[in-house]
PDB file of C-alpha atoms in Angstrom:
ATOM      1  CA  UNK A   1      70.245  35.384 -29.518  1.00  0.00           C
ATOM      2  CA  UNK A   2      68.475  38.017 -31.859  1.00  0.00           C
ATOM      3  CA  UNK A   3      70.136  41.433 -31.587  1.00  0.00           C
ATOM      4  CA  UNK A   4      67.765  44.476 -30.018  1.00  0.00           C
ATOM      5  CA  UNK A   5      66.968  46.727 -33.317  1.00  0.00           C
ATOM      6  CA  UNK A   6      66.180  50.363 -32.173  1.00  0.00           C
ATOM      7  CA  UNK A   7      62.437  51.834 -33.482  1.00  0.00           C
ATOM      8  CA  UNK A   8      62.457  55.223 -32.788  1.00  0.00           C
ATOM      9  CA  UNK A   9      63.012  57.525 -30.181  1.00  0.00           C
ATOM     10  CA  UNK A  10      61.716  60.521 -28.526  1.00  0.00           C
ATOM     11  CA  UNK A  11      62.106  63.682 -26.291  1.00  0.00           C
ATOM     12  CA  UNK A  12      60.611  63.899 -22.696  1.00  0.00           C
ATOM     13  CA  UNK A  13      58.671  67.263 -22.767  1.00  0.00           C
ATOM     14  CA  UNK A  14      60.741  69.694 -20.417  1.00  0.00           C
ATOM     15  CA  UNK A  15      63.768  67.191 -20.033  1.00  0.00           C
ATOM     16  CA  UNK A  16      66.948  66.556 -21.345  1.00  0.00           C
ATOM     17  CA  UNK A  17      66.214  63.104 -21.841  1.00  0.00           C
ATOM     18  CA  UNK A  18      65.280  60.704 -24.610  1.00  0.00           C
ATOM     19  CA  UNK A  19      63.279  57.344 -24.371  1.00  0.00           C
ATOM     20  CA  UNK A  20      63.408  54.982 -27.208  1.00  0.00           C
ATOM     21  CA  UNK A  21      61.801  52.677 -28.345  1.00  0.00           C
ATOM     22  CA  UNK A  22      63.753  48.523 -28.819  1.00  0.00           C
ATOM     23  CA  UNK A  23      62.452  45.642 -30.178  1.00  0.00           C
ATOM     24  CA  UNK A  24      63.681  41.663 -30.061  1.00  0.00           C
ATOM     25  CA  UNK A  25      61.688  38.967 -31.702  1.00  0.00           C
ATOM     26  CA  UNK A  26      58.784  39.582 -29.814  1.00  0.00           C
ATOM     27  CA  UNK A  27      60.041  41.521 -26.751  1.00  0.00           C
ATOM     28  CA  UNK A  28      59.670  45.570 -26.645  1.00  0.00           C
ATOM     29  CA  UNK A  29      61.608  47.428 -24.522  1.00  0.00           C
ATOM     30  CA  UNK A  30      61.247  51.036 -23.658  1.00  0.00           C
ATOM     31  CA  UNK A  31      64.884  52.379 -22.307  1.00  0.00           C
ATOM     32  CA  UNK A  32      66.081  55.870 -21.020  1.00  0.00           C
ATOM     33  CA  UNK A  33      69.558  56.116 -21.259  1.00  0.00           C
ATOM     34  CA  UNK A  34      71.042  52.715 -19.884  1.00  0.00           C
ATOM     35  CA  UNK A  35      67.877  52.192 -17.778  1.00  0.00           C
ATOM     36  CA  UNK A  36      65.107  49.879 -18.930  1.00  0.00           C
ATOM     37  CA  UNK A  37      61.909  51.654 -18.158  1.00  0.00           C
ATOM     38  CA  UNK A  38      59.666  48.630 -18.999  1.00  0.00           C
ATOM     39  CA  UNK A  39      59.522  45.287 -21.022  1.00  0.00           C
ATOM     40  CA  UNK A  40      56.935  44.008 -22.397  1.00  0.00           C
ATOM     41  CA  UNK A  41      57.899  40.258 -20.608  1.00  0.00           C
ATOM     42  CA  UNK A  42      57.384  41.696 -17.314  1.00  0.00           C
ATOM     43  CA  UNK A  43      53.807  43.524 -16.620  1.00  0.00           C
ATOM     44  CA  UNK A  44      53.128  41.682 -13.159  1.00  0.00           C
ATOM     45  CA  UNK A  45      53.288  43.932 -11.008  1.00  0.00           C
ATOM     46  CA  UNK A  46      51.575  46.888 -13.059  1.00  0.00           C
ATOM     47  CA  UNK A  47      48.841  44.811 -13.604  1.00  0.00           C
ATOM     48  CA  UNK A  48      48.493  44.585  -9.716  1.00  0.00           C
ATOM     49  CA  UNK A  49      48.190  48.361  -9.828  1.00  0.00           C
ATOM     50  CA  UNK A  50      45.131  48.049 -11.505  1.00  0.00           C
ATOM     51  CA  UNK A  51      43.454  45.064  -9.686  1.00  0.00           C
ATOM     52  CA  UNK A  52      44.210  45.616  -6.149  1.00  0.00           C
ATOM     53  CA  UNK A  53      42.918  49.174  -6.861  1.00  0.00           C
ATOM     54  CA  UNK A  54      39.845  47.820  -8.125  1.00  0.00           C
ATOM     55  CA  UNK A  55      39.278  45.673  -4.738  1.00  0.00           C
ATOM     56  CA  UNK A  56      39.837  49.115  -2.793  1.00  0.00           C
ATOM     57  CA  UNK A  57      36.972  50.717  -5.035  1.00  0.00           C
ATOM     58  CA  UNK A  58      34.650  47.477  -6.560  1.00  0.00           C
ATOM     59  CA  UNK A  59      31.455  49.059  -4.399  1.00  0.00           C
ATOM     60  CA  UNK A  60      31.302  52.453  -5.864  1.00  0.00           C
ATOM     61  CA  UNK A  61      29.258  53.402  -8.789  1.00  0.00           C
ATOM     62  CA  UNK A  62      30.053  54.354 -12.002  1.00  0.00           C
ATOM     63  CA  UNK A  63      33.859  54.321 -10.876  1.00  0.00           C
ATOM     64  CA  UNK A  64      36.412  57.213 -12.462  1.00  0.00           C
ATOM     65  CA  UNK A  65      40.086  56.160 -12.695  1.00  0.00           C
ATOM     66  CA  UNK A  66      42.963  57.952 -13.697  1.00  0.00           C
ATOM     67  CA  UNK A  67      45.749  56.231 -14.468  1.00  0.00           C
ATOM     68  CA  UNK A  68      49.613  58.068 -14.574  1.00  0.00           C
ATOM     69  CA  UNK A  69      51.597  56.731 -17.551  1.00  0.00           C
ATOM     70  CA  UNK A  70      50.069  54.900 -20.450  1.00  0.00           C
ATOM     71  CA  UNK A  71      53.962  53.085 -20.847  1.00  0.00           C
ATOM     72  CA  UNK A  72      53.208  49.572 -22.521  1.00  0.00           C
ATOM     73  CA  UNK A  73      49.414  48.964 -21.407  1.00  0.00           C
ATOM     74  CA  UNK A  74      49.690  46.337 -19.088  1.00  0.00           C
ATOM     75  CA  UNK A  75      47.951  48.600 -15.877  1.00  0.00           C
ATOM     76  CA  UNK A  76      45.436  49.847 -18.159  1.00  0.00           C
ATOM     77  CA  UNK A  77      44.289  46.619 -19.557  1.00  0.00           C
ATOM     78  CA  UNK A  78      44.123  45.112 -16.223  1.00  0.00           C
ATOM     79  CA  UNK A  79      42.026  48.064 -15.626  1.00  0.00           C
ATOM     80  CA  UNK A  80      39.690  47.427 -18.303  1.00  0.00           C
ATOM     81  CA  UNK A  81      39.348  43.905 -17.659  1.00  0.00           C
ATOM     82  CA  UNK A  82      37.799  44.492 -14.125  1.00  0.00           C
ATOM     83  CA  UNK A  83      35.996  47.935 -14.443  1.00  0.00           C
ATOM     84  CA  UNK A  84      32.311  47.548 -15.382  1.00  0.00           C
ATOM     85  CA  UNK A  85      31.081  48.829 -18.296  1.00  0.00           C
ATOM     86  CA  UNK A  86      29.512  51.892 -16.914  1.00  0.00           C
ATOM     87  CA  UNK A  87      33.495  52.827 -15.933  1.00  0.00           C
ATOM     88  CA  UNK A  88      35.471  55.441 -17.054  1.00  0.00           C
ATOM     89  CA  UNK A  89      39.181  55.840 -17.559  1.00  0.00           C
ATOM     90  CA  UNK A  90      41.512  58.550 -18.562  1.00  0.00           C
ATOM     91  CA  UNK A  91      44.762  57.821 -18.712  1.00  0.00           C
ATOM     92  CA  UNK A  92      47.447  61.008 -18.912  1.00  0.00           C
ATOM     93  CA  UNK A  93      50.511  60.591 -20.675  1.00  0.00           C
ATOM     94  CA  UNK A  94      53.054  63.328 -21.075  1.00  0.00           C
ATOM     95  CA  UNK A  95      54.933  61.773 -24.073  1.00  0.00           C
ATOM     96  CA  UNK A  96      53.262  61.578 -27.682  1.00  0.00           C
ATOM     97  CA  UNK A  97      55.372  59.420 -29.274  1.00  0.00           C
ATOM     98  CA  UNK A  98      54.590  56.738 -26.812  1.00  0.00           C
ATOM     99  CA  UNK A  99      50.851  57.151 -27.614  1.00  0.00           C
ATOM    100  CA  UNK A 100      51.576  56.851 -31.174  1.00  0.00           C
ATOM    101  CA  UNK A 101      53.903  53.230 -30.355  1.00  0.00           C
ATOM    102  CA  UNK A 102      50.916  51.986 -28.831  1.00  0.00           C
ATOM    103  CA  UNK A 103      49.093  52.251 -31.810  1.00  0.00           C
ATOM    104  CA  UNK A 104      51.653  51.674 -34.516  1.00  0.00           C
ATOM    105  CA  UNK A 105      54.646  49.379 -33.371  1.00  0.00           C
ATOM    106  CA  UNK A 106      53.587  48.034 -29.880  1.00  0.00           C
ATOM    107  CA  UNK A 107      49.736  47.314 -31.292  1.00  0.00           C
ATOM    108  CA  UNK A 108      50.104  43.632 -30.644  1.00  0.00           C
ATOM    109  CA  UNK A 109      51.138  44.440 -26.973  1.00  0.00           C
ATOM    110  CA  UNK A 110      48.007  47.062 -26.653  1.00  0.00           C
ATOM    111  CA  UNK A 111      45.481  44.165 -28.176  1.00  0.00           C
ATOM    112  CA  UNK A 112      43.279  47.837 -29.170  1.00  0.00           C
ATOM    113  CA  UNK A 113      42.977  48.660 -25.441  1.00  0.00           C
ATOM    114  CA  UNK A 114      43.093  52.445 -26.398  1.00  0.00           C
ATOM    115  CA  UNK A 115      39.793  51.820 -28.498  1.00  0.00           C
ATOM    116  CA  UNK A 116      37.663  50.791 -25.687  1.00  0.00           C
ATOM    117  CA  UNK A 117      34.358  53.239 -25.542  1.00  0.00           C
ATOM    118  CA  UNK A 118      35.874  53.437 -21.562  1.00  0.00           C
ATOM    119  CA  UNK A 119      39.458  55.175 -22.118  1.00  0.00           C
ATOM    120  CA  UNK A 120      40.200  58.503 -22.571  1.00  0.00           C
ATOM    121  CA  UNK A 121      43.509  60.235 -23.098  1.00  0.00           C
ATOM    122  CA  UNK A 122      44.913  63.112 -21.750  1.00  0.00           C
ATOM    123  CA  UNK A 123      47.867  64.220 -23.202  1.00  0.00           C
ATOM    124  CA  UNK A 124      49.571  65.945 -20.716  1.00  0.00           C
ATOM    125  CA  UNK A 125      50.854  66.093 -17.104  1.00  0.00           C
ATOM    126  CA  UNK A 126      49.637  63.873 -14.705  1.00  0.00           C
ATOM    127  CA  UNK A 127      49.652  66.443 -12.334  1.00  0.00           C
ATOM    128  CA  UNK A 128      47.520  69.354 -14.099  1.00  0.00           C
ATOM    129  CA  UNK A 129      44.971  66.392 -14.104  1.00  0.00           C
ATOM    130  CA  UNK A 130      45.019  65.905 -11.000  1.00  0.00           C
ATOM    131  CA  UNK A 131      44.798  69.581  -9.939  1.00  0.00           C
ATOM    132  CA  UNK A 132      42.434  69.909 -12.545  1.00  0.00           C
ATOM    133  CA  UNK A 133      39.869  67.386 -10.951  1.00  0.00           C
ATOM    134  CA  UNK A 134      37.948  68.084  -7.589  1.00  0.00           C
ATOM    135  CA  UNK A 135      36.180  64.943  -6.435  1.00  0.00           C
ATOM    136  CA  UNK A 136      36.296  63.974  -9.960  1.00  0.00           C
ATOM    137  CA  UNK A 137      38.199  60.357  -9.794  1.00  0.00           C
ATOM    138  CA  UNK A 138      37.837  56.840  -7.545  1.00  0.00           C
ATOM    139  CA  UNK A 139      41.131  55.884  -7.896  1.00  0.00           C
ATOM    140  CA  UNK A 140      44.240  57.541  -9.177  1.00  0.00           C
ATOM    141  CA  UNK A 141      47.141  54.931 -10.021  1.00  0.00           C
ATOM    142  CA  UNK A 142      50.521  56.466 -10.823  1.00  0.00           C
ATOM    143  CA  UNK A 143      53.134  54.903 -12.952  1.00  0.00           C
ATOM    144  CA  UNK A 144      54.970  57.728 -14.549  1.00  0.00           C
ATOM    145  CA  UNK A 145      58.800  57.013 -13.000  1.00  0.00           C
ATOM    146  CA  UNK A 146      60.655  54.574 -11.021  1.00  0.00           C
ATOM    147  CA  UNK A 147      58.314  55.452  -7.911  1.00  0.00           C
ATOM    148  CA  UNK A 148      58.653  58.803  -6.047  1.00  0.00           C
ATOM    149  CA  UNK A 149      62.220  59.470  -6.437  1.00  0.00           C
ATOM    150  CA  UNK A 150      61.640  60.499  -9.849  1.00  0.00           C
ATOM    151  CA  UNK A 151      64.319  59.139 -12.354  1.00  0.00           C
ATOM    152  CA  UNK A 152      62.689  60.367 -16.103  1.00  0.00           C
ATOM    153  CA  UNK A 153      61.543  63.704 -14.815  1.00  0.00           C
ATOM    154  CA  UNK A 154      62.753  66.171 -12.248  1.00  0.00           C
ATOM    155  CA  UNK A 155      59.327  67.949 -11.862  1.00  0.00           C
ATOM    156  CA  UNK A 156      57.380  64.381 -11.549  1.00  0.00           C
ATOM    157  CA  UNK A 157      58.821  64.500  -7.836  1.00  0.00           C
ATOM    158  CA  UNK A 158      55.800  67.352  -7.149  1.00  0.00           C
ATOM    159  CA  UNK A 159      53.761  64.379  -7.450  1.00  0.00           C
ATOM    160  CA  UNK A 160      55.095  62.900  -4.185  1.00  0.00           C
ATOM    161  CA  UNK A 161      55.960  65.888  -2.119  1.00  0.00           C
ATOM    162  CA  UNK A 162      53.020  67.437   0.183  1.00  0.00           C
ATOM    163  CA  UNK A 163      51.440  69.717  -2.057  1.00  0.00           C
ATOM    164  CA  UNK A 164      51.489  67.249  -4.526  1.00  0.00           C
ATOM    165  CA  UNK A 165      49.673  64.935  -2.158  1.00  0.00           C
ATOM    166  CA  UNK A 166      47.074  67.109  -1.605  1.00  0.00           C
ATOM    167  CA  UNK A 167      46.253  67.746  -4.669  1.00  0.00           C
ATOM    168  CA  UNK A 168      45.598  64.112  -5.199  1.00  0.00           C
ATOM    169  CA  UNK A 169      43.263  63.807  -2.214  1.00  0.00           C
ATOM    170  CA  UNK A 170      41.111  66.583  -3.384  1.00  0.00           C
ATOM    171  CA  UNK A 171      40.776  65.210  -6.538  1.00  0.00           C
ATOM    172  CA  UNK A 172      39.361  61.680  -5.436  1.00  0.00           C
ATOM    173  CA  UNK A 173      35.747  61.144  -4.058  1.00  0.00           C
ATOM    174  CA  UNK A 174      35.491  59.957  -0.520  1.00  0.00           C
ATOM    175  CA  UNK A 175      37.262  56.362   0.132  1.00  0.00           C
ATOM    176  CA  UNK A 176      39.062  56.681  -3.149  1.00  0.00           C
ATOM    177  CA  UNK A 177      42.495  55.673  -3.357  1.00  0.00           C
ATOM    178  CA  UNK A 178      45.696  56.462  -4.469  1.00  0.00           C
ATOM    179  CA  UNK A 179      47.997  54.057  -6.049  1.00  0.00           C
ATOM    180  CA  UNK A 180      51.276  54.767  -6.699  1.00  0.00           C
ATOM    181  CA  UNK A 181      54.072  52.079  -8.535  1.00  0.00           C
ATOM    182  CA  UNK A 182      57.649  51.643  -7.294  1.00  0.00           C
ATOM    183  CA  UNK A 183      60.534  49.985  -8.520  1.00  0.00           C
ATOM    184  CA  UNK A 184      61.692  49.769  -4.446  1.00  0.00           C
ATOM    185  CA  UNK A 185      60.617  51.039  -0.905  1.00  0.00           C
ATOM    186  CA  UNK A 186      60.760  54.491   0.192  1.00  0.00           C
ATOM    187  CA  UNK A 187      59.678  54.630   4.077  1.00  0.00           C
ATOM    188  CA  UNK A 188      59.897  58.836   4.122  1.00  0.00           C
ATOM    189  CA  UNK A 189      56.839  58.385   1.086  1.00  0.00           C
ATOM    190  CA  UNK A 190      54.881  56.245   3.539  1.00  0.00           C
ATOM    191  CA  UNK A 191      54.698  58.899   6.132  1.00  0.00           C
ATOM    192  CA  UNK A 192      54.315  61.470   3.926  1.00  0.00           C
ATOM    193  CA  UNK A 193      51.317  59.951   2.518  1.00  0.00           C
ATOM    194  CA  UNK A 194      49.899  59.242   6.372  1.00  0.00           C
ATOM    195  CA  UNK A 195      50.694  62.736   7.003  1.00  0.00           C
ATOM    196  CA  UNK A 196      48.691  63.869   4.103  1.00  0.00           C
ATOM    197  CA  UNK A 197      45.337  62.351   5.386  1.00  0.00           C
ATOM    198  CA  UNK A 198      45.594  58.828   3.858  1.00  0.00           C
ATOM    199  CA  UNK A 199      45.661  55.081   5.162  1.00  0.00           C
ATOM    200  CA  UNK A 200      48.173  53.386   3.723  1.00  0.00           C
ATOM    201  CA  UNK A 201      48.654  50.087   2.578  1.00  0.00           C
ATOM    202  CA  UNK A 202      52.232  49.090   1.505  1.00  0.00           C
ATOM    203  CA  UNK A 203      52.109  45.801  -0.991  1.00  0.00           C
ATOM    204  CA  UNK A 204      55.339  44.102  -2.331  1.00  0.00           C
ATOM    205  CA  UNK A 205      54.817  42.180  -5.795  1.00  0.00           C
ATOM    206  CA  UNK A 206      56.846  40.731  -8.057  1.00  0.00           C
ATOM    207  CA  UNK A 207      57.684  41.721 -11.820  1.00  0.00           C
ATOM    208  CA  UNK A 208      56.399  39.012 -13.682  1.00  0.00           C
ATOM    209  CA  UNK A 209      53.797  37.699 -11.000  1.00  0.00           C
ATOM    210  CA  UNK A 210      55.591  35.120  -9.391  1.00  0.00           C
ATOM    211  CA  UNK A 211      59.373  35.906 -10.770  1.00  0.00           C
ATOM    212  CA  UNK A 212      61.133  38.629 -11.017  1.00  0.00           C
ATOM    213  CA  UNK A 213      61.914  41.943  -8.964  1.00  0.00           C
ATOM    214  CA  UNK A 214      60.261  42.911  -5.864  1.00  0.00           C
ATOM    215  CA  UNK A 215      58.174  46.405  -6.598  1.00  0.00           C
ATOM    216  CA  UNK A 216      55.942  48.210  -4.170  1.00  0.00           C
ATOM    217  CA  UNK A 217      52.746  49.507  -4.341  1.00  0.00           C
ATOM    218  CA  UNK A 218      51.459  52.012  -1.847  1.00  0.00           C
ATOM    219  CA  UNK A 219      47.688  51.813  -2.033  1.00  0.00           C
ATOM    220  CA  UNK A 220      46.700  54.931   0.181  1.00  0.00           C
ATOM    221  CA  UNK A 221      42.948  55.414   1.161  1.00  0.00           C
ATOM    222  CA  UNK A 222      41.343  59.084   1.622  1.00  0.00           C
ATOM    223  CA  UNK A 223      40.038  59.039   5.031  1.00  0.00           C
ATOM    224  CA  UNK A 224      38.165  61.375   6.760  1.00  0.00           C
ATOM    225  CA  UNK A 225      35.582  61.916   3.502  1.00  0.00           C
TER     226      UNK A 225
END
């Protein structure tokens, strides 16, 4: 078995904590403490971010997405692989150092996704984005924690609550929809985001497609225009 080497690390902007980077043979690992935020074997159910969004929004034109978390790639290539060419993504991540591992140690995993004429990057907050765009997106997908209880970041739980909620509806165009990753259910989320004017659509997948964890992904729908 080939021992996990350590690449780097870095600090979370406005948090105590520190991800770094870990590498086996082939297999990258992102950790935070003793929690594994991703691996680079496992991008199953992140990559069903992307698609199932895409089925949600596949008849509107010149579709907008902002994806939440650029972590190894996986939802954003998805993304790219099913978004026409007329598309256009930004995807917000808080941390620079992880930018910089997708171009410098994780390349291979990134296969130059970050290059495509379609991707933008925000580096930032998620949520000045979002409160930063009115009508502006088609779909927002959100991958920046372990789901709405946050775990990395405190503050990322203003993405969940109602304000936060709002914020995301008036920053998608009418029938746009809001995706939102899990590591594991959270019924209270599901009413908040029915509550907040959206149809929801709660979809268990697995880690590594067929293997692996259950996650959830709450695909919620602005209604109402």
């Amino acid at each position: 078995m080939l021992p996990w080497i350590q690449l780097d690390s870095a600090t979370i902007p406005g948090e105590d904590g520190e991800l770094r980077l870990k590498r086996r043979g082939d297999e990258f690992s992102i950790m935070l403490g003793a929690n594994e935020l991703m691996n680079s074997r496992l991008s199953g159910s992140e990559e069903a971010l992307a698609t199932l969004s895409w089925e949600r929004i596949k008849t509107h034109p010149k579709p907008r997405v902002l994806i939440g978390g650029l972590g190894m790639g996986f939802t954003l290539r998805a993304a790219l692989a099913v978004l026409p060419e007329d598309a256009g993504v930004t995807v917000a991540e808080l941390v620079p150092a992880v930018v910089a591992w997708a171009r410098g140690p994780m390349a291979e995993v990134f296969k130059g996704c970050l290059d495509d004429p379609r991707v933008g990057i925000h580096q930032g907050d998620v949520g000045e984005a979002i409160r930063a765009g009115k009508a502006a997106y088609d779909a927002i997908l959100l991958d920046v924690d372990n789901g709405p209880d946050g775990l990395t970041r405190k503050s990322n739980d203003r993405l969940y609550d109602f304000a936060g909620l709002r914020a995301a509806r008036d920053a998608l165009r009418p029938s746009g929809v809001l995706a939102v990753w899990s590591s594991g259910p959270d019924p209270d989320f599901t009413r908040r985001l029915r509550d907040s004017g959206f149809s929801v659509d709660v979809v268990n997948t697995r880690a590594n497609r067929k293997r692996g964890a259950r996650h959830v992904i709450w695909f919620a729908v602005k209604s109402g225009g």
